[in-house]
Structures are given as C-alpha cells and as structure tokens.
CSV table of C-alpha atoms in Angstrom, one decimal:
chain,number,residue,atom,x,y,z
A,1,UNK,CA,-20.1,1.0,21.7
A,2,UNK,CA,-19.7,-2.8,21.6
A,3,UNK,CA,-16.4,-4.5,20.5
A,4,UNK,CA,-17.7,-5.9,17.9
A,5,UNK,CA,-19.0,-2.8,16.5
A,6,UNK,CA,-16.3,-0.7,17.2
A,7,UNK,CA,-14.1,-3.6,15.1
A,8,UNK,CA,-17.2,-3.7,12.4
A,9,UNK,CA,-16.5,0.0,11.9
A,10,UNK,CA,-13.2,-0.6,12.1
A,11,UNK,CA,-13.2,-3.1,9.3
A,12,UNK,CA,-15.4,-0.4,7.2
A,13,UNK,CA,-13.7,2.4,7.4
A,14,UNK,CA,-10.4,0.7,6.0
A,15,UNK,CA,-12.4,-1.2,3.1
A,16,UNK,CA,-14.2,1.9,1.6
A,17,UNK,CA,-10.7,3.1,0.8
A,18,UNK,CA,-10.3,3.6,-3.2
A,19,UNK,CA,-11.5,0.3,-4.3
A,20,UNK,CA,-10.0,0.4,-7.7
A,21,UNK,CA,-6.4,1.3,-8.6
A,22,UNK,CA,-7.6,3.2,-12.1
A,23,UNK,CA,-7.6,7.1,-11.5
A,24,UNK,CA,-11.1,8.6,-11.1
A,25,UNK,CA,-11.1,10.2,-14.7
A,26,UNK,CA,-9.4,6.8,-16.4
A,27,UNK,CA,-9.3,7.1,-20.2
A,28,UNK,CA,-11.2,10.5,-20.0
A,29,UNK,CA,-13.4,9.3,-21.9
A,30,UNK,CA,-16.8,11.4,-20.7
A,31,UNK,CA,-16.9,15.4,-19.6
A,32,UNK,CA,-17.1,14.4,-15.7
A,33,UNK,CA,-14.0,12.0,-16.2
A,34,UNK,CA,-12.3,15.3,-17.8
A,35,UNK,CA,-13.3,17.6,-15.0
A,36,UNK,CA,-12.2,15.2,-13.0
A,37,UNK,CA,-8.5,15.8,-14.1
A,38,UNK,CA,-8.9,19.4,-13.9
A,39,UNK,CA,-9.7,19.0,-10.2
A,40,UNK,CA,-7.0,16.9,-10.0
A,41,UNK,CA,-3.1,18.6,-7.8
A,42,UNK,CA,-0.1,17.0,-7.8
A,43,UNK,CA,2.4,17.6,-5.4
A,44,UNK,CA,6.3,16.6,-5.1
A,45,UNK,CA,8.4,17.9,-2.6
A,46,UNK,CA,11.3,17.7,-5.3
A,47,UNK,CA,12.9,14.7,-4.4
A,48,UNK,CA,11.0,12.6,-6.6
A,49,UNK,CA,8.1,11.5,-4.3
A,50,UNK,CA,4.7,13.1,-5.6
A,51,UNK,CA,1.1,12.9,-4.2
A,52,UNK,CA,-2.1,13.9,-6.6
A,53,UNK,CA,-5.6,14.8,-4.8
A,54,UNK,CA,-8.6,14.7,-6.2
A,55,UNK,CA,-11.8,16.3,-5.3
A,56,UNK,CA,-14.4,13.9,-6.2
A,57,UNK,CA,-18.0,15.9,-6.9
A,58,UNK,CA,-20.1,13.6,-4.7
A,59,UNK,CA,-17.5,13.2,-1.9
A,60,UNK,CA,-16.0,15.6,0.4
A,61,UNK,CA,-12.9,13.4,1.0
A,62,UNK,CA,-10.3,13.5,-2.1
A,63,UNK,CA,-8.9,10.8,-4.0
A,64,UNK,CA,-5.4,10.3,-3.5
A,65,UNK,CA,-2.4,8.7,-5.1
A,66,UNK,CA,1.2,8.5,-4.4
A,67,UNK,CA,4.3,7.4,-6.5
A,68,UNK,CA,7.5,8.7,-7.9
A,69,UNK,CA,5.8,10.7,-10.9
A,70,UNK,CA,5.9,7.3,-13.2
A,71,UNK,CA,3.7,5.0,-11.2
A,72,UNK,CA,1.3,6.1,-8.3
A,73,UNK,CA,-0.2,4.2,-6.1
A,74,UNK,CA,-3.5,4.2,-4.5
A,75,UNK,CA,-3.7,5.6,-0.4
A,76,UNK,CA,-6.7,4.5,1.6
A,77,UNK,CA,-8.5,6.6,2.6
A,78,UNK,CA,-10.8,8.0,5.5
A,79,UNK,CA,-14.6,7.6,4.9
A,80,UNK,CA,-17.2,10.3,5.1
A,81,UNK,CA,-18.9,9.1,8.4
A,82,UNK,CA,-15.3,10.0,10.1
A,83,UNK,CA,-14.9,13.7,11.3
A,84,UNK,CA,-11.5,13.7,10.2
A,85,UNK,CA,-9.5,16.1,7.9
A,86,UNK,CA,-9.8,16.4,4.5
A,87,UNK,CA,-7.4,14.2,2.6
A,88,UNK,CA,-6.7,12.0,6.0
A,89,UNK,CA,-5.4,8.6,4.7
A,90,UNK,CA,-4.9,5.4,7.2
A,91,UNK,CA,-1.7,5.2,8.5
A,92,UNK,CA,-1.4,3.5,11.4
A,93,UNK,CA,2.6,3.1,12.2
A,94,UNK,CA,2.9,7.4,12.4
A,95,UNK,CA,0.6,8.1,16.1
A,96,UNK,CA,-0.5,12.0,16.3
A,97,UNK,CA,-1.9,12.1,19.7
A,98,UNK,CA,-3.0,15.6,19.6
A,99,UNK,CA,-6.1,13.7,17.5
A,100,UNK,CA,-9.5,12.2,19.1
A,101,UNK,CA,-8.7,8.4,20.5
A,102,UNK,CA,-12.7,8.5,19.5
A,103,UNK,CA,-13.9,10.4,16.7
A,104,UNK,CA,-17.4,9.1,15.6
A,105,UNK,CA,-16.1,5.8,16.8
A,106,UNK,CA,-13.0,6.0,14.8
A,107,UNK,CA,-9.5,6.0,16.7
A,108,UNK,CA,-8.3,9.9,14.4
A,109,UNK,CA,-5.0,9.3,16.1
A,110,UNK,CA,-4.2,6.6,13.5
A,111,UNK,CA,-4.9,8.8,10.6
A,112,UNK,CA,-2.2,11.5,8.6
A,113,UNK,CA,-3.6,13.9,6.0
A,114,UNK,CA,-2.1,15.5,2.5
A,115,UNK,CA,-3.6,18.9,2.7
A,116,UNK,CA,-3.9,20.8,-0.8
A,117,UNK,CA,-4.9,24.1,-0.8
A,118,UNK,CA,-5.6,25.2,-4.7
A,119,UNK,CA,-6.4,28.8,-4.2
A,120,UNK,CA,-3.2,29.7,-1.8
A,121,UNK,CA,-0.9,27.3,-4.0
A,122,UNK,CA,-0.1,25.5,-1.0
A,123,UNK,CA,0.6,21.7,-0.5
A,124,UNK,CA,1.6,19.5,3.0
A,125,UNK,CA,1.7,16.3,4.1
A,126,UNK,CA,1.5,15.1,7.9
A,127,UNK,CA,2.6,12.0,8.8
A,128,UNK,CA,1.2,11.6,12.7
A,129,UNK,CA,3.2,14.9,13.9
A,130,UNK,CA,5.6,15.5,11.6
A,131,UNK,CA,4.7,17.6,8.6
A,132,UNK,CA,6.6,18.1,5.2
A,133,UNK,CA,6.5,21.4,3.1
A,134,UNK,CA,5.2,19.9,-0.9
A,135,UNK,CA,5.3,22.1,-4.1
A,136,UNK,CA,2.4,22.1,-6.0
A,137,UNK,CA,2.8,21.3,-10.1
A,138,UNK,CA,1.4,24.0,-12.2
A,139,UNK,CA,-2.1,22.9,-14.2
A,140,UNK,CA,-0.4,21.8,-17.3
A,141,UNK,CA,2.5,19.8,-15.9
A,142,UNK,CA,0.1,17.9,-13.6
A,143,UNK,CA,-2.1,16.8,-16.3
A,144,UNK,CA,1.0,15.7,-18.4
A,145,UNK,CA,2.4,13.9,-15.6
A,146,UNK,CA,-0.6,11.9,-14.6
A,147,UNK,CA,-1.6,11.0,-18.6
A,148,UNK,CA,1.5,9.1,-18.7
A,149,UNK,CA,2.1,7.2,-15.4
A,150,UNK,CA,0.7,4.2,-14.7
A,151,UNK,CA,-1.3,3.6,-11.3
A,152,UNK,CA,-1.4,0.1,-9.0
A,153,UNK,CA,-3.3,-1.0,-6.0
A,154,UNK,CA,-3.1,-0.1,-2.2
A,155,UNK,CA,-0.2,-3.0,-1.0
A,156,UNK,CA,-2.1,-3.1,1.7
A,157,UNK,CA,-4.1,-6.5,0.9
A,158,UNK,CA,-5.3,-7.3,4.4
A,159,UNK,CA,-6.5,-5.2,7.9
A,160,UNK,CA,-6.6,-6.2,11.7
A,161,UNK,CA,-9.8,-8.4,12.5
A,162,UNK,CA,-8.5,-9.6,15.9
A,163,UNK,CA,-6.4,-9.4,18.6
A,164,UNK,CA,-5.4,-11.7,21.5
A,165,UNK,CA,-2.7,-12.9,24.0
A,166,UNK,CA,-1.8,-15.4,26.3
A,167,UNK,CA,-0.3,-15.2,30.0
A,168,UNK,CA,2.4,-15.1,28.6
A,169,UNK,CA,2.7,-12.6,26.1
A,170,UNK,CA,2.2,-14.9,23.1
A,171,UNK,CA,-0.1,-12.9,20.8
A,172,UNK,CA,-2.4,-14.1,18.0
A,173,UNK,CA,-3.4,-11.6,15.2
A,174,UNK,CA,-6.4,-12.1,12.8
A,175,UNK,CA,-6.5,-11.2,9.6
A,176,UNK,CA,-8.9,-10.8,6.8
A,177,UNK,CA,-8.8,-9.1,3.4
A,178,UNK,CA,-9.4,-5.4,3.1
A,179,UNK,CA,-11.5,-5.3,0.6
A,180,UNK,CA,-15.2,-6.4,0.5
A,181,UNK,CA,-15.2,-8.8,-1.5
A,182,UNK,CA,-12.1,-10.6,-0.2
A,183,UNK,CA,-13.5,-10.1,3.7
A,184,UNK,CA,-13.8,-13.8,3.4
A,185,UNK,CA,-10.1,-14.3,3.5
A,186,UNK,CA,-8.7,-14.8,6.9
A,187,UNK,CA,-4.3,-14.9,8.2
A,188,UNK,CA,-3.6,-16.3,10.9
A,189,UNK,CA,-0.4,-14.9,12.6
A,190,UNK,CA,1.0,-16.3,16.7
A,191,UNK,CA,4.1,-15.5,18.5
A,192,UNK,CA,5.9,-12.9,20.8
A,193,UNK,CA,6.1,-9.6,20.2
A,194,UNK,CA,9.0,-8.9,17.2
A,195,UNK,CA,9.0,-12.6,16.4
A,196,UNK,CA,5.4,-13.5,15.3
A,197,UNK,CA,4.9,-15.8,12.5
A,198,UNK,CA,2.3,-16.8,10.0
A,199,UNK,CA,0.5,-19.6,10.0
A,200,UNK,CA,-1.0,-21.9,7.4
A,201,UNK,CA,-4.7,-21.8,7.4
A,202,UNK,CA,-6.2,-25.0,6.8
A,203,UNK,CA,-10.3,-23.8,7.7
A,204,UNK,CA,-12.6,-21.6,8.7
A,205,UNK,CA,-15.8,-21.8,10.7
A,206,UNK,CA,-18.1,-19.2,11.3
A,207,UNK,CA,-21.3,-18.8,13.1
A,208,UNK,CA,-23.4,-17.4,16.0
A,209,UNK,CA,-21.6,-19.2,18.6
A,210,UNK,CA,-18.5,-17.8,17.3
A,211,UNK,CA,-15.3,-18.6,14.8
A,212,UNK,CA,-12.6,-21.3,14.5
A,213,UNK,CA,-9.5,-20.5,12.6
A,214,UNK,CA,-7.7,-24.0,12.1
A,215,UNK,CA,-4.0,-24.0,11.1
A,216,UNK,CA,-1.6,-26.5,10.7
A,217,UNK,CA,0.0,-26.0,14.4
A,218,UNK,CA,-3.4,-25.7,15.7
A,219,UNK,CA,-7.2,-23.7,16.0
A,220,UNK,CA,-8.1,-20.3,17.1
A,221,UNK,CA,-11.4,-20.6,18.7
A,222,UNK,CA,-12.5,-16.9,18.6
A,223,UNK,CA,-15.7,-15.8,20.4
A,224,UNK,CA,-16.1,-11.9,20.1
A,225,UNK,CA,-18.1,-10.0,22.8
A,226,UNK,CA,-19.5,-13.4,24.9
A,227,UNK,CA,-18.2,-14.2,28.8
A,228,UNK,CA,-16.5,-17.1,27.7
A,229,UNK,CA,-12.9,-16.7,26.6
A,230,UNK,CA,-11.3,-17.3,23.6
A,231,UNK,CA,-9.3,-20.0,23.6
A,232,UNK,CA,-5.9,-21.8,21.4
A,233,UNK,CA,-6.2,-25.5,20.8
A,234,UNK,CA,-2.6,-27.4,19.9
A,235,UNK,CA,-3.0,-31.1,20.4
A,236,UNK,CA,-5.0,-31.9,23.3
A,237,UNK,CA,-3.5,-28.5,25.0
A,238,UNK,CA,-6.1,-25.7,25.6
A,239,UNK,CA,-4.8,-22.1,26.0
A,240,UNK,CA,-7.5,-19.1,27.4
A,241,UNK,CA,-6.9,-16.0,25.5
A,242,UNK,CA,-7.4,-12.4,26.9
A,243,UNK,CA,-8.9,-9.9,23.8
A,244,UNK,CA,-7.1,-7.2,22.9
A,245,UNK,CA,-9.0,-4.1,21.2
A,246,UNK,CA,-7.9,-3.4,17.5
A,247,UNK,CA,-8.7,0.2,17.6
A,248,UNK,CA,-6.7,0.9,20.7
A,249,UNK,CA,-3.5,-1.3,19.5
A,250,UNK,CA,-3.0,-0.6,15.9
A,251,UNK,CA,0.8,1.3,16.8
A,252,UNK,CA,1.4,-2.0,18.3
A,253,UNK,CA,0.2,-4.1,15.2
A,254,UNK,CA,2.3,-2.2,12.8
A,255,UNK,CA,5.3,-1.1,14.5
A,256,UNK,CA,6.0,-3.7,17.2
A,257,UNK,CA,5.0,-7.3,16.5
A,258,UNK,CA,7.3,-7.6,13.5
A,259,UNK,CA,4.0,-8.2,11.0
A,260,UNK,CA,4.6,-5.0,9.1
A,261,UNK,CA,8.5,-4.3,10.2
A,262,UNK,CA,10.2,-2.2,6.7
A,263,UNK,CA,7.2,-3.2,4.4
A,264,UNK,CA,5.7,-0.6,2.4
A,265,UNK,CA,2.2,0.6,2.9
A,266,UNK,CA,1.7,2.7,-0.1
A,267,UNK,CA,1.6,6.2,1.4
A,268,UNK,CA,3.8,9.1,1.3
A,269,UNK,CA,4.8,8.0,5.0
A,270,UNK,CA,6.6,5.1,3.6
A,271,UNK,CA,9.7,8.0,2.7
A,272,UNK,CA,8.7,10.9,4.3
C-alpha cells in the first residue's frame, strides 16, 4: 500500500469518528431513538469517571461517550473496515504492541477499547496494556443519568496529515481538521523534538504536482509519494526534507514532540 493511501485511510478512519456531539437517541423523540437508550451501558469505575456504549443497530462498533456523569464527551471511534475490537476508540499516546502494526491497513497498536459485556454484567477499559476493572450502572440509573447530562464534541479538532524532518532533527508536522468538512483546514507546526511550535498559516496551495503550506517564517513545499523531496523555503534558504510515515509515528506525534504534552483528548485514557 502506497503512502498516500495508507495516510488517506489514515485520515478516514479518524474522521468517521461520532461526527455529532448529541447522543444517538437525542430528545427520544421516535421508537428507534428510545431503543436506542435501552441499548445504551454506562460504566464508572466509582471515582467519578463514567463511559456509556451504545450498540448502534446498523453498526457493529458502539457509540461511546465519556465524562464525569454530568457532561460526556464524545470518543472517536474505530470504523467498520478496521478488524479491531468492539468499542476500540483512537488513542494514540497509550501503544499496546501485542496489536497488529497492520490491520486492514490500519496501525491496531494505536487503538484502546471499553469492553461492555451486558449479559455477564461486566465492564473494562484498556488503555494500550493497561486495563481498569468498571462497574456497570443498573438499567434505571443509566437512563437517569444520561437524560440529565449534557454531551460536547471530541477536543480532538485536528489529526496528523504529515510528517517530515531535516538533517537535523528539525521536524515539520501537518495538520488538517478531523472532520470532513473542516479537511480543508491545515496547522502548520516546526521545531525539535519537545520544543515544536505553531506557525501562522498565511496559504495554501494544492494540486497534482503537490502542496505549499506558506507561513509567516516560511513555505512547506510538500510532495507526497514523488522522487523529488520535499523541501522548507525561509528566505532564499532551501531545506530538503526526509518523510516520515504517520501511521508508524503516531507515539511520537503525541507523546514526544510537545504538540499534545498534558492536553486532554477526550477519552477515558486522559485519567485512567
């Protein structure tokens, strides 16, 4: 598989998350949006952190929420084409390397899963390796519990779109929004590892030949999958850039170039 359609699937698999924040049976307001409830399990592991699953009839991956019981908030999570868990949500700062690096194209390794079981009245979460015992709520409470609290968006506005480094370990990280139809908005973020910094973007050009990100310090000439390198333009200074996979590097994009250092993705791995 190609780069660029490893990072297209990439780029898929995070945007067909839960694209709205509203609950799947919001309001209530026809029989399916009912049922939905009653297919609906919370789960708190009793120090006020809760996560509520719900199985969707025309998908065989739940919807999931987390929060602290008064406001939940939506988890991305994995698509159907993905041979992944039920309930697996994206979490790439927790690595379970026990996972496939390459399952239907999709690095698992970067994925943790809430794992309901209804008819044993049992309730987990994993984040990468490390697994935490939940409770699940009785029927009645859950339903009480999720009438009253009020839900918000994934924080997690924007995803990796690309990658690169210089000789000397200056990196340059792409982003663009994760939803579809903010794909159009790009970051720009350059620096050494731990001390990267964003950039003000200024334009952005894209066709077949390839795409320029201009900032204020400078433009990002990326060219994706093509024999010529990608290159940094400051001045009259030009800077080749070696491409560095996404899908293989998204530990290092979240835990180690200072992007993401004690933000809050959303997810029960944010306390757990």
């Amino acid at each position: 598989m190609s780069l660029a359609h490893r990072l297209a699937l990439l780029l898929t698999l995070s945007s067909t998350a839960v694209l709205a924040h509203e609950p799947p049976w919001a309001r209530e307001d026809s029989l399916r949006k009912r049922m939905l409830l009653e297919r609906t399990a919370v789960c708190t592991d009793g120090k006020g952190h809760y996560v509520s699953s719900t199985e969707v009839f025309d998908s065989s991956q739940p919807q999931l929420f987390y929060g602290d019981g008064a406001t939940f908030t939506e988890i991305p999570i994995a698509p159907n084409v993905v041979r992944l868990p039920t309930g697996s949500f994206f979490e790439p700062r927790f690595w379970n390397p026990d996972l496939e690096s390459n399952a239907n194209g999709v690095d698992a390794r970067a994925y943790s899963v809430v794992q309901v079981d209804s008819k044993e009245g049992t309730c987990s979460v994993r984040c990468g390796q490390r697994a935490t015992a939940f409770k699940l709520l009785a029927t009645e409470t859950s339903r009480e519990l999720l009438r009253k609290a009020a839900y918000t968006p994934s924080p997690m506005k924007y995803e990796p779109y690309a990658l690169l480094r210089d000789t000397k370990g200056v990196y340059f990280l792409v982003e663009r929004g994760r939803l579809q139809a903010e794909q159009k908005s790009f970051r720009v973020f350059i620096g050494p590892r731990g001390r990267m910094k964003q950039q003000q973007m200024v334009n952005v050009v894209s066709d077949s030949k390839g795409e320029i990100f201009s900032t204020k310090k400078g433009d990002l000439q990326l060219l994706l999958d093509r024999e010529l390198p990608s290159l940094w333009v400051e001045k009259k200074a030009r800077r080749k850039l070696r491409q560095v996979p996404v899908s293989e590097n998204l530990a290092l994009i979240y835990n180690e170039l200072g992007i993401y250092t004690g933000a809050r993705l959303g997810t029960p791995c944010d306390d757990l």
